[in-house]
PDB file of C-alpha atoms in Angstrom:
ATOM      1  CA  MET W 390     108.932  62.828  80.390  1.00  0.00           C
ATOM      2  CA  MET W 391     110.460  65.861  77.969  1.00  0.00           C
ATOM      3  CA  LEU W 392     113.047  68.325  79.019  1.00  0.00           C
ATOM      4  CA  GLY W 393     113.980  70.305  76.580  1.00  0.00           C
ATOM      5  CA  GLU W 394     114.994  68.284  73.496  1.00  0.00           C
ATOM      6  CA  THR W 395     115.683  65.286  76.109  1.00  0.00           C
ATOM      7  CA  GLU W 396     113.202  62.710  76.259  1.00  0.00           C
ATOM      8  CA  ILE W 397     113.074  60.372  79.544  1.00  0.00           C
ATOM      9  CA  SER W 398     111.022  57.268  79.394  1.00  0.00           C
ATOM     10  CA  PHE W 399     110.687  54.138  81.956  1.00  0.00           C
ATOM     11  CA  VAL W 400     110.593  51.152  79.826  1.00  0.00           C
ATOM     12  CA  ALA W 401     109.633  47.912  81.926  1.00  0.00           C
ATOM     13  CA  ASP W 402     111.179  44.318  81.623  1.00  0.00           C
ATOM     14  CA  ALA W 403     109.123  42.658  84.740  1.00  0.00           C
ATOM     15  CA  GLU W 404     107.878  42.737  87.875  1.00  0.00           C
ATOM     16  CA  VAL W 405     108.707  41.274  91.334  1.00  0.00           C
ATOM     17  CA  ARG W 406     105.922  40.996  94.118  1.00  0.00           C
ATOM     18  CA  GLY W 407     106.469  39.955  98.122  1.00  0.00           C
ATOM     19  CA  ARG W 408     105.529  41.026 101.506  1.00  0.00           C
ATOM     20  CA  PRO W 409     106.014  44.544 102.866  1.00  0.00           C
ATOM     21  CA  GLU W 410     107.737  42.945 105.824  1.00  0.00           C
ATOM     22  CA  ASP W 411     110.133  41.132 103.652  1.00  0.00           C
ATOM     23  CA  PHE W 412     111.236  43.801 101.381  1.00  0.00           C
ATOM     24  CA  PHE W 413     111.679  45.981 104.444  1.00  0.00           C
ATOM     25  CA  PRO W 414     112.596  43.889 107.771  1.00  0.00           C
ATOM     26  CA  GLY W 415     111.909  45.668 110.717  1.00  0.00           C
ATOM     27  CA  SER W 416     109.753  48.204 109.067  1.00  0.00           C
ATOM     28  CA  GLY W 417     106.262  47.021 111.107  1.00  0.00           C
ATOM     29  CA  TRP W 418     104.808  47.256 107.619  1.00  0.00           C
ATOM     30  CA  THR W 419     102.800  44.085 107.357  1.00  0.00           C
ATOM     31  CA  GLY W 420      99.530  42.983 105.253  1.00  0.00           C
ATOM     32  CA  GLY W 421      99.033  43.520 101.118  1.00  0.00           C
ATOM     33  CA  GLU W 422     101.604  42.911  98.684  1.00  0.00           C
ATOM     34  CA  ILE W 423     104.445  45.366  96.958  1.00  0.00           C
ATOM     35  CA  VAL W 424     104.651  45.306  93.079  1.00  0.00           C
ATOM     36  CA  ALA W 425     107.976  46.626  92.544  1.00  0.00           C
ATOM     37  CA  ARG W 426     108.219  47.158  88.807  1.00  0.00           C
ATOM     38  CA  VAL W 427     112.195  46.515  87.193  1.00  0.00           C
ATOM     39  CA  GLY W 428     113.360  47.689  83.708  1.00  0.00           C
ATOM     40  CA  SER W 429     115.710  50.821  82.297  1.00  0.00           C
ATOM     41  CA  PHE W 430     115.312  54.334  81.925  1.00  0.00           C
ATOM     42  CA  LEU W 431     115.248  55.640  78.449  1.00  0.00           C
ATOM     43  CA  ILE W 432     116.778  58.828  77.473  1.00  0.00           C
ATOM     44  CA  ARG W 433     116.965  60.070  74.023  1.00  0.00           C
ATOM     45  CA  THR W 434     118.739  63.580  73.051  1.00  0.00           C
ATOM     46  CA  PRO W 435     119.338  64.723  69.349  1.00  0.00           C
ATOM     47  CA  GLU W 436     123.047  63.117  70.243  1.00  0.00           C
ATOM     48  CA  ARG W 437     122.519  59.697  71.574  1.00  0.00           C
ATOM     49  CA  THR W 438     120.449  57.085  73.030  1.00  0.00           C
ATOM     50  CA  VAL W 439     120.877  55.769  76.515  1.00  0.00           C
ATOM     51  CA  LEU W 440     119.533  53.194  78.523  1.00  0.00           C
ATOM     52  CA  VAL W 441     120.280  53.802  82.649  1.00  0.00           C
ATOM     53  CA  ASP W 442     120.125  49.821  83.997  1.00  0.00           C
ATOM     54  CA  LEU W 443     119.235  46.961  82.129  1.00  0.00           C
ATOM     55  CA  GLY W 444     116.522  44.721  84.371  1.00  0.00           C
ATOM     56  CA  LEU W 445     116.257  41.390  84.979  1.00  0.00           C
ATOM     57  CA  GLY W 446     117.270  39.944  81.432  1.00  0.00           C
ATOM     58  CA  PRO W 447     116.431  37.255  78.801  1.00  0.00           C
ATOM     59  CA  GLY W 448     112.594  36.156  79.592  1.00  0.00           C
ATOM     60  CA  GLY W 449     111.595  39.501  80.609  1.00  0.00           C
ATOM     61  CA  GLU W 450     110.031  42.144  78.222  1.00  0.00           C
ATOM     62  CA  LEU W 451     112.758  44.760  77.694  1.00  0.00           C
ATOM     63  CA  LEU W 452     113.836  44.626  74.218  1.00  0.00           C
ATOM     64  CA  ASP W 453     109.994  44.179  72.593  1.00  0.00           C
ATOM     65  CA  ASN W 454     109.213  47.397  74.882  1.00  0.00           C
ATOM     66  CA  LEU W 455     112.124  49.328  73.327  1.00  0.00           C
ATOM     67  CA  GLY W 456     110.938  48.268  70.328  1.00  0.00           C
ATOM     68  CA  ARG W 457     107.639  50.277  71.382  1.00  0.00           C
ATOM     69  CA  HIS W 458     109.389  52.757  71.304  1.00  0.00           C
ATOM     70  CA  ASP W 459     110.997  52.489  67.772  1.00  0.00           C
ATOM     71  CA  VAL W 460     114.613  51.666  69.644  1.00  0.00           C
ATOM     72  CA  THR W 461     116.597  48.561  68.395  1.00  0.00           C
ATOM     73  CA  PRO W 462     119.412  47.459  70.167  1.00  0.00           C
ATOM     74  CA  ALA W 463     121.862  48.566  67.689  1.00  0.00           C
ATOM     75  CA  ASP W 464     120.551  52.364  68.473  1.00  0.00           C
ATOM     76  CA  VAL W 465     121.568  52.220  72.271  1.00  0.00           C
ATOM     77  CA  ASP W 466     124.952  54.151  72.258  1.00  0.00           C
ATOM     78  CA  LEU W 467     125.277  54.425  76.192  1.00  0.00           C
ATOM     79  CA  VAL W 468     124.418  52.338  79.224  1.00  0.00           C
ATOM     80  CA  VAL W 469     124.849  53.643  82.737  1.00  0.00           C
ATOM     81  CA  PHE W 470     124.401  51.435  85.581  1.00  0.00           C
ATOM     82  CA  THR W 471     123.140  53.122  89.049  1.00  0.00           C
ATOM     83  CA  HIS W 472     124.653  49.835  90.738  1.00  0.00           C
ATOM     84  CA  LEU W 473     125.346  46.044  89.795  1.00  0.00           C
ATOM     85  CA  HIS W 474     122.100  44.147  91.754  1.00  0.00           C
ATOM     86  CA  ARG W 475     121.119  41.176  89.408  1.00  0.00           C
ATOM     87  CA  ASP W 476     117.775  43.212  88.548  1.00  0.00           C
ATOM     88  CA  HIS W 477     119.717  46.129  87.001  1.00  0.00           C
ATOM     89  CA  VAL W 478     122.094  44.294  84.778  1.00  0.00           C
ATOM     90  CA  GLY W 479     120.343  41.514  82.897  1.00  0.00           C
ATOM     91  CA  TRP W 480     120.243  42.740  79.269  1.00  0.00           C
ATOM     92  CA  THR W 481     124.130  43.541  79.265  1.00  0.00           C
ATOM     93  CA  GLY W 482     125.521  42.465  76.399  1.00  0.00           C
ATOM     94  CA  ALA W 483     122.374  43.001  74.397  1.00  0.00           C
ATOM     95  CA  PHE W 484     123.682  46.041  72.996  1.00  0.00           C
ATOM     96  CA  PRO W 485     126.333  45.495  70.672  1.00  0.00           C
ATOM     97  CA  ASN W 486     126.959  49.551  70.115  1.00  0.00           C
ATOM     98  CA  ALA W 487     127.056  50.428  73.641  1.00  0.00           C
ATOM     99  CA  ARG W 488     129.488  51.663  76.075  1.00  0.00           C
ATOM    100  CA  TYR W 489     128.890  50.660  79.252  1.00  0.00           C
ATOM    101  CA  LEU W 490     129.627  53.073  82.803  1.00  0.00           C
ATOM    102  CA  VAL W 491     129.613  52.074  86.389  1.00  0.00           C
ATOM    103  CA  ASP W 492     130.961  53.797  89.455  1.00  0.00           C
ATOM    104  CA  GLU W 493     134.474  52.150  90.061  1.00  0.00           C
ATOM    105  CA  ARG W 494     134.003  51.168  93.503  1.00  0.00           C
ATOM    106  CA  GLU W 495     130.641  49.147  92.964  1.00  0.00           C
ATOM    107  CA  TRP W 496     132.700  47.643  90.020  1.00  0.00           C
ATOM    108  CA  ALA W 497     135.360  46.521  92.340  1.00  0.00           C
ATOM    109  CA  TYR W 498     133.056  45.319  95.173  1.00  0.00           C
ATOM    110  CA  TRP W 499     131.293  42.457  92.642  1.00  0.00           C
ATOM    111  CA  CYS W 500     134.338  41.693  90.884  1.00  0.00           C
ATOM    112  CA  ALA W 501     135.732  40.450  94.596  1.00  0.00           C
ATOM    113  CA  ARG W 502     132.187  38.843  95.279  1.00  0.00           C
ATOM    114  CA  PRO W 503     130.501  37.668  92.124  1.00  0.00           C
ATOM    115  CA  GLY W 504     127.358  36.072  92.177  1.00  0.00           C
ATOM    116  CA  GLY W 505     124.372  36.115  94.851  1.00  0.00           C
ATOM    117  CA  VAL W 506     122.484  39.191  94.786  1.00  0.00           C
ATOM    118  CA  GLY W 507     125.122  40.854  92.587  1.00  0.00           C
ATOM    119  CA  PRO W 508     126.134  40.423  88.741  1.00  0.00           C
ATOM    120  CA  ASP W 509     126.463  37.130  87.174  1.00  0.00           C
ATOM    121  CA  PRO W 510     129.982  36.383  86.662  1.00  0.00           C
ATOM    122  CA  ASP W 511     129.635  34.636  83.528  1.00  0.00           C
ATOM    123  CA  ARG W 512     126.591  36.782  81.541  1.00  0.00           C
ATOM    124  CA  VAL W 513     127.947  40.090  83.103  1.00  0.00           C
ATOM    125  CA  LEU W 514     130.965  40.368  84.750  1.00  0.00           C
ATOM    126  CA  ALA W 515     133.101  38.606  82.151  1.00  0.00           C
ATOM    127  CA  PRO W 516     131.802  40.423  78.872  1.00  0.00           C
ATOM    128  CA  LEU W 517     132.055  43.827  80.511  1.00  0.00           C
ATOM    129  CA  THR W 518     135.378  43.048  82.016  1.00  0.00           C
ATOM    130  CA  GLY W 519     138.193  45.160  80.483  1.00  0.00           C
ATOM    131  CA  ALA W 520     135.294  47.033  78.626  1.00  0.00           C
ATOM    132  CA  ILE W 521     133.370  49.089  81.299  1.00  0.00           C
ATOM    133  CA  GLY W 522     134.097  52.750  81.721  1.00  0.00           C
ATOM    134  CA  SER W 523     133.892  54.779  84.865  1.00  0.00           C
ATOM    135  CA  LEU W 524     131.154  57.242  85.652  1.00  0.00           C
ATOM    136  CA  GLY W 525     133.856  60.271  84.823  1.00  0.00           C
ATOM    137  CA  ALA W 526     133.177  59.602  81.225  1.00  0.00           C
ATOM    138  CA  LEU W 527     129.533  60.517  81.228  1.00  0.00           C
ATOM    139  CA  PRO W 528     128.220  62.938  78.737  1.00  0.00           C
ATOM    140  CA  PRO W 529     126.870  66.486  79.065  1.00  0.00           C
ATOM    141  CA  GLY W 530     123.413  66.392  80.545  1.00  0.00           C
ATOM    142  CA  LEU W 531     124.112  63.327  82.642  1.00  0.00           C
ATOM    143  CA  GLU W 532     125.360  63.794  86.338  1.00  0.00           C
ATOM    144  CA  ALA W 533     126.059  61.326  88.827  1.00  0.00           C
ATOM    145  CA  VAL W 534     124.886  61.991  92.416  1.00  0.00           C
ATOM    146  CA  PRO W 535     126.701  59.302  94.564  1.00  0.00           C
ATOM    147  CA  ALA W 536     124.021  57.748  97.100  1.00  0.00           C
ATOM    148  CA  PRO W 537     126.295  54.456  98.658  1.00  0.00           C
ATOM    149  CA  GLY W 538     124.631  52.422 101.181  1.00  0.00           C
ATOM    150  CA  HIS W 539     122.383  50.362  98.996  1.00  0.00           C
ATOM    151  CA  THR W 540     125.497  49.034  97.786  1.00  0.00           C
ATOM    152  CA  PRO W 541     128.838  50.522  98.101  1.00  0.00           C
ATOM    153  CA  GLY W 542     128.891  52.423  94.417  1.00  0.00           C
ATOM    154  CA  HIS W 543     125.295  53.016  94.091  1.00  0.00           C
ATOM    155  CA  THR W 544     124.851  56.240  92.055  1.00  0.00           C
ATOM    156  CA  CYS W 545     121.517  58.503  91.600  1.00  0.00           C
ATOM    157  CA  LEU W 546     121.678  60.103  88.113  1.00  0.00           C
ATOM    158  CA  LEU W 547     120.935  63.859  87.336  1.00  0.00           C
ATOM    159  CA  VAL W 548     119.303  64.527  83.853  1.00  0.00           C
ATOM    160  CA  THR W 549     119.644  68.221  82.692  1.00  0.00           C
ATOM    161  CA  ASP W 550     118.761  69.943  79.237  1.00  0.00           C
ATOM    162  CA  PRO W 551     120.067  73.458  78.589  1.00  0.00           C
ATOM    163  CA  GLY W 552     116.454  74.102  77.081  1.00  0.00           C
ATOM    164  CA  THR W 553     115.348  73.975  80.611  1.00  0.00           C
ATOM    165  CA  ALA W 554     115.764  74.889  84.239  1.00  0.00           C
ATOM    166  CA  ASP W 555     113.811  71.705  84.831  1.00  0.00           C
ATOM    167  CA  ARG W 556     115.598  68.493  85.663  1.00  0.00           C
ATOM    168  CA  VAL W 557     114.874  64.900  86.407  1.00  0.00           C
ATOM    169  CA  LEU W 558     116.895  62.589  89.417  1.00  0.00           C
ATOM    170  CA  LEU W 559     117.021  58.775  88.449  1.00  0.00           C
ATOM    171  CA  LEU W 560     117.016  57.535  91.854  1.00  0.00           C
ATOM    172  CA  GLY W 561     118.037  53.771  91.260  1.00  0.00           C
ATOM    173  CA  ASP W 562     117.450  51.918  94.451  1.00  0.00           C
ATOM    174  CA  LEU W 563     117.923  54.992  96.708  1.00  0.00           C
ATOM    175  CA  LEU W 564     114.142  54.416  97.055  1.00  0.00           C
ATOM    176  CA  HIS W 565     112.400  50.917  96.542  1.00  0.00           C
ATOM    177  CA  ASP W 566     108.740  52.217  97.520  1.00  0.00           C
ATOM    178  CA  PRO W 567     106.974  55.674  97.812  1.00  0.00           C
ATOM    179  CA  ALA W 568     106.480  54.912 101.632  1.00  0.00           C
ATOM    180  CA  GLN W 569     109.984  55.517 102.095  1.00  0.00           C
ATOM    181  CA  PHE W 570     109.452  59.372 101.362  1.00  0.00           C
ATOM    182  CA  ASP W 571     107.825  59.176 104.598  1.00  0.00           C
ATOM    183  CA  HIS W 572     110.251  57.031 106.416  1.00  0.00           C
ATOM    184  CA  PRO W 573     113.469  57.283 104.888  1.00  0.00           C
ATOM    185  CA  GLY W 574     114.884  55.048 107.499  1.00  0.00           C
ATOM    186  CA  TRP W 575     113.102  51.869 106.545  1.00  0.00           C
ATOM    187  CA  HIS W 576     116.111  49.794 105.070  1.00  0.00           C
ATOM    188  CA  PHE W 577     115.714  47.165 102.146  1.00  0.00           C
ATOM    189  CA  ARG W 578     116.613  43.531 102.286  1.00  0.00           C
ATOM    190  CA  SER W 579     119.525  43.599 100.023  1.00  0.00           C
ATOM    191  CA  ASP W 580     121.088  46.898 101.722  1.00  0.00           C
ATOM    192  CA  THR W 581     125.037  46.441 102.014  1.00  0.00           C
ATOM    193  CA  ASP W 582     124.759  49.126 104.923  1.00  0.00           C
ATOM    194  CA  PRO W 583     121.623  49.988 105.771  1.00  0.00           C
ATOM    195  CA  ALA W 584     122.686  53.161 108.331  1.00  0.00           C
ATOM    196  CA  LEU W 585     124.548  54.469 105.202  1.00  0.00           C
ATOM    197  CA  ALA W 586     121.434  53.977 102.626  1.00  0.00           C
ATOM    198  CA  ALA W 587     119.531  55.638 105.334  1.00  0.00           C
ATOM    199  CA  TYR W 588     121.695  58.813 105.404  1.00  0.00           C
ATOM    200  CA  SER W 589     122.255  59.093 101.615  1.00  0.00           C
ATOM    201  CA  ARG W 590     118.411  59.047 101.081  1.00  0.00           C
ATOM    202  CA  ARG W 591     117.819  61.347 103.988  1.00  0.00           C
ATOM    203  CA  GLU W 592     120.786  63.744 102.173  1.00  0.00           C
ATOM    204  CA  VAL W 593     119.930  63.051  98.626  1.00  0.00           C
ATOM    205  CA  LEU W 594     115.819  64.048  99.125  1.00  0.00           C
ATOM    206  CA  ALA W 595     116.809  67.322 100.943  1.00  0.00           C
ATOM    207  CA  ARG W 596     118.977  68.465  98.284  1.00  0.00           C
ATOM    208  CA  PHE W 597     116.764  67.298  95.035  1.00  0.00           C
ATOM    209  CA  ARG W 598     113.090  67.821  96.664  1.00  0.00           C
ATOM    210  CA  ASP W 599     112.273  71.267  95.439  1.00  0.00           C
ATOM    211  CA  ALA W 600     110.014  72.901  92.677  1.00  0.00           C
ATOM    212  CA  ARG W 601     112.114  71.887  89.521  1.00  0.00           C
ATOM    213  CA  THR W 602     113.190  68.718  90.009  1.00  0.00           C
ATOM    214  CA  ALA W 603     111.041  65.305  89.386  1.00  0.00           C
ATOM    215  CA  LEU W 604     112.094  62.490  91.367  1.00  0.00           C
ATOM    216  CA  ALA W 605     111.913  58.875  89.456  1.00  0.00           C
ATOM    217  CA  GLY W 606     111.850  55.815  90.810  1.00  0.00           C
ATOM    218  CA  ALA W 607     113.018  52.928  89.031  1.00  0.00           C
ATOM    219  CA  HIS W 608     110.632  50.334  91.200  1.00  0.00           C
ATOM    220  CA  PHE W 609     107.622  52.371  91.905  1.00  0.00           C
ATOM    221  CA  GLN W 610     105.132  53.917  89.595  1.00  0.00           C
ATOM    222  CA  GLY W 611     105.117  57.444  88.220  1.00  0.00           C
ATOM    223  CA  LEU W 612     107.395  60.537  89.106  1.00  0.00           C
ATOM    224  CA  THR W 613     106.968  62.261  92.282  1.00  0.00           C
TER     225      THR W 613
END
């Protein structure tokens, strides 16, 4: 998608499959299979090359698929994390010229609780310690939209360009499946605070479901 001179693409790394009742416990959704994609949003402007989230990591296809966009790891100058679950941070360290940014609450939370569904302490936390910056350092055209609940510092990212009034909201894990547009109370199995996640979902969707904002879900196909 183009916003003025800003290009936004989804770059796949892998996919995860599961039963709806496992992904959304208590939802009553049974039967079939959910296919959730995992990867990064690539944002290119005349000034910078940005990745939002970093997939599952080695064994995935992110670096190969970036090459199909004519992007090498050395071209990436900024990585922004919506949150630090392991399926969003897997290629940490693969981009030698990149700065890394994340919500300060998110960083503090996972530093105190390494492992599990969070970032690997050796492959992710250790390399970023002392080097990661806060979302207050986002460049023009990128705006943090706090949406806690899935994790304490979970953040959506609003992308704008001075050449157009249109904009794109990268949802991160605010929604894991398009079904949550109709069922915002459904919580995902790894939500840290399901009630807060549902509140954030309703609040953010109420603010940004308008005629000029495209909503981009990292785990489902396309823009709504």
